[in-house]
mmCIF file of C-alpha atoms in Angstrom:
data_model
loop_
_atom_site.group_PDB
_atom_site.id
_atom_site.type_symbol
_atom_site.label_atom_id
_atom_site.label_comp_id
_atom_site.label_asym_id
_atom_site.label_seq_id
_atom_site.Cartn_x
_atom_site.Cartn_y
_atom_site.Cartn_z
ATOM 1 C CA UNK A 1 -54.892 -146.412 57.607
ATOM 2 C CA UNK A 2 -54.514 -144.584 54.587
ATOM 3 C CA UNK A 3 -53.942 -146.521 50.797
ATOM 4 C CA UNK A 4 -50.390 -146.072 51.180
ATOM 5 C CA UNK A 5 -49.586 -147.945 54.472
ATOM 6 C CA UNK A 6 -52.175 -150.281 53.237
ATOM 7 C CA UNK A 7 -50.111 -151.102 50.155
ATOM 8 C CA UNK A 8 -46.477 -150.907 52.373
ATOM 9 C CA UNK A 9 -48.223 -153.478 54.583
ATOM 10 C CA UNK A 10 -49.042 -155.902 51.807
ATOM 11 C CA UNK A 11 -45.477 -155.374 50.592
ATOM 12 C CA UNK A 12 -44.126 -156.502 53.876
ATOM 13 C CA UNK A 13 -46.573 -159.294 54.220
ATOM 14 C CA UNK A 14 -45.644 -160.392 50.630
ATOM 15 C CA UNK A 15 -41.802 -160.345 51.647
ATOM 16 C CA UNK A 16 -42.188 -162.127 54.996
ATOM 17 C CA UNK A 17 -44.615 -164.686 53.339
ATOM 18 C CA UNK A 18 -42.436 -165.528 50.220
ATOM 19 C CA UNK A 19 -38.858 -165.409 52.452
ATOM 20 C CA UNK A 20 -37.054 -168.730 52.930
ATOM 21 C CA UNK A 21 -36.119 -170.376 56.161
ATOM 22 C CA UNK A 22 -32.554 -167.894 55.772
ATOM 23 C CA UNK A 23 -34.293 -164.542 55.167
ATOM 24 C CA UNK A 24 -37.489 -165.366 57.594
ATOM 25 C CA UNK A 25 -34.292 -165.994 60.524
ATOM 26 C CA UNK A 26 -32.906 -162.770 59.319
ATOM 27 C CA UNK A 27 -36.090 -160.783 59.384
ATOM 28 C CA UNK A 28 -36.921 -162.528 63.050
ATOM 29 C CA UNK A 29 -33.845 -161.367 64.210
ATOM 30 C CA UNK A 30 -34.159 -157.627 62.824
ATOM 31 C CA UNK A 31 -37.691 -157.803 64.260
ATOM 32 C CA UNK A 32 -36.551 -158.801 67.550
ATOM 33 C CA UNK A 33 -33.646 -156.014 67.257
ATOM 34 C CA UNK A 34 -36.378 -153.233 66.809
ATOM 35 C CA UNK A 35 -38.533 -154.400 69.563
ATOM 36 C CA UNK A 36 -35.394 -153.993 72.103
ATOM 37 C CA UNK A 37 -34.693 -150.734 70.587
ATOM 38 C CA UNK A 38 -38.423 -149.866 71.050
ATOM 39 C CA UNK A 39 -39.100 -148.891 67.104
ATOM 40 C CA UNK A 40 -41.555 -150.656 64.508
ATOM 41 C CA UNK A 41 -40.882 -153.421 62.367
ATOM 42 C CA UNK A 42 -42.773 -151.637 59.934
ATOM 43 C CA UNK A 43 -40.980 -148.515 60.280
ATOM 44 C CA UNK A 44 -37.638 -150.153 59.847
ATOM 45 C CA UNK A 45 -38.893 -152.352 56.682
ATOM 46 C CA UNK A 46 -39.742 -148.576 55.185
ATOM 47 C CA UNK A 47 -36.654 -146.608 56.035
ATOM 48 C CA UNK A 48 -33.729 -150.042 54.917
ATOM 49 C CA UNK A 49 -33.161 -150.700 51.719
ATOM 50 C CA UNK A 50 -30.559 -153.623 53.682
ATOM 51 C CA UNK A 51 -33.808 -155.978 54.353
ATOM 52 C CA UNK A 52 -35.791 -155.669 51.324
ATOM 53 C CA UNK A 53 -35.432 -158.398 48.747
ATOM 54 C CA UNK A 54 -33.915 -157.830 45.853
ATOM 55 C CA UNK A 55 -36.541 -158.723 43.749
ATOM 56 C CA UNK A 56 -39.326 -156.375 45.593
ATOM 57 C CA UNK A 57 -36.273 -153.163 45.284
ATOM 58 C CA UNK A 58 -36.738 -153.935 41.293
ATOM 59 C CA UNK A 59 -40.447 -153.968 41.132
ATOM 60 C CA UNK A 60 -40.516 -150.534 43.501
ATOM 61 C CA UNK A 61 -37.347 -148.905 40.724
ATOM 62 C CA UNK A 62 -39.905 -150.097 37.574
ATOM 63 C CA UNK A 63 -42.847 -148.237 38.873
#
């Protein structure tokens, strides 16, 4: 795993661990969406700027 995924995974850890009951439903449900259509989780949190917390977009536009 290079330092880049590495990084992209803590993001996505950090998201899923600080979500509320709402967003942690939402991501569960876009989770269980990509497993039926047979793509990653991961790859999906990457390529959607629809499932990323506001807060995490801001910190990624700063840097």
């Amino acid at each position: 795993m290079t330092p880049l995924e590495r990084k992209h995974l803590q993001k996505l850890d950090q998201l899923i661990l600080g979500a509320s009951p709402e967003q942690l439903k939402k991501i569960q449900e876009i989770d269980h969406q990509t497993q039926l259509e047979g793509v990653s989780f991961y790859d999906v949190y990457l390529d959607s700027s629809s499932i990323v917390n506001p807060s995490i977009k801001k910190s990624k536009e700063s840097k």
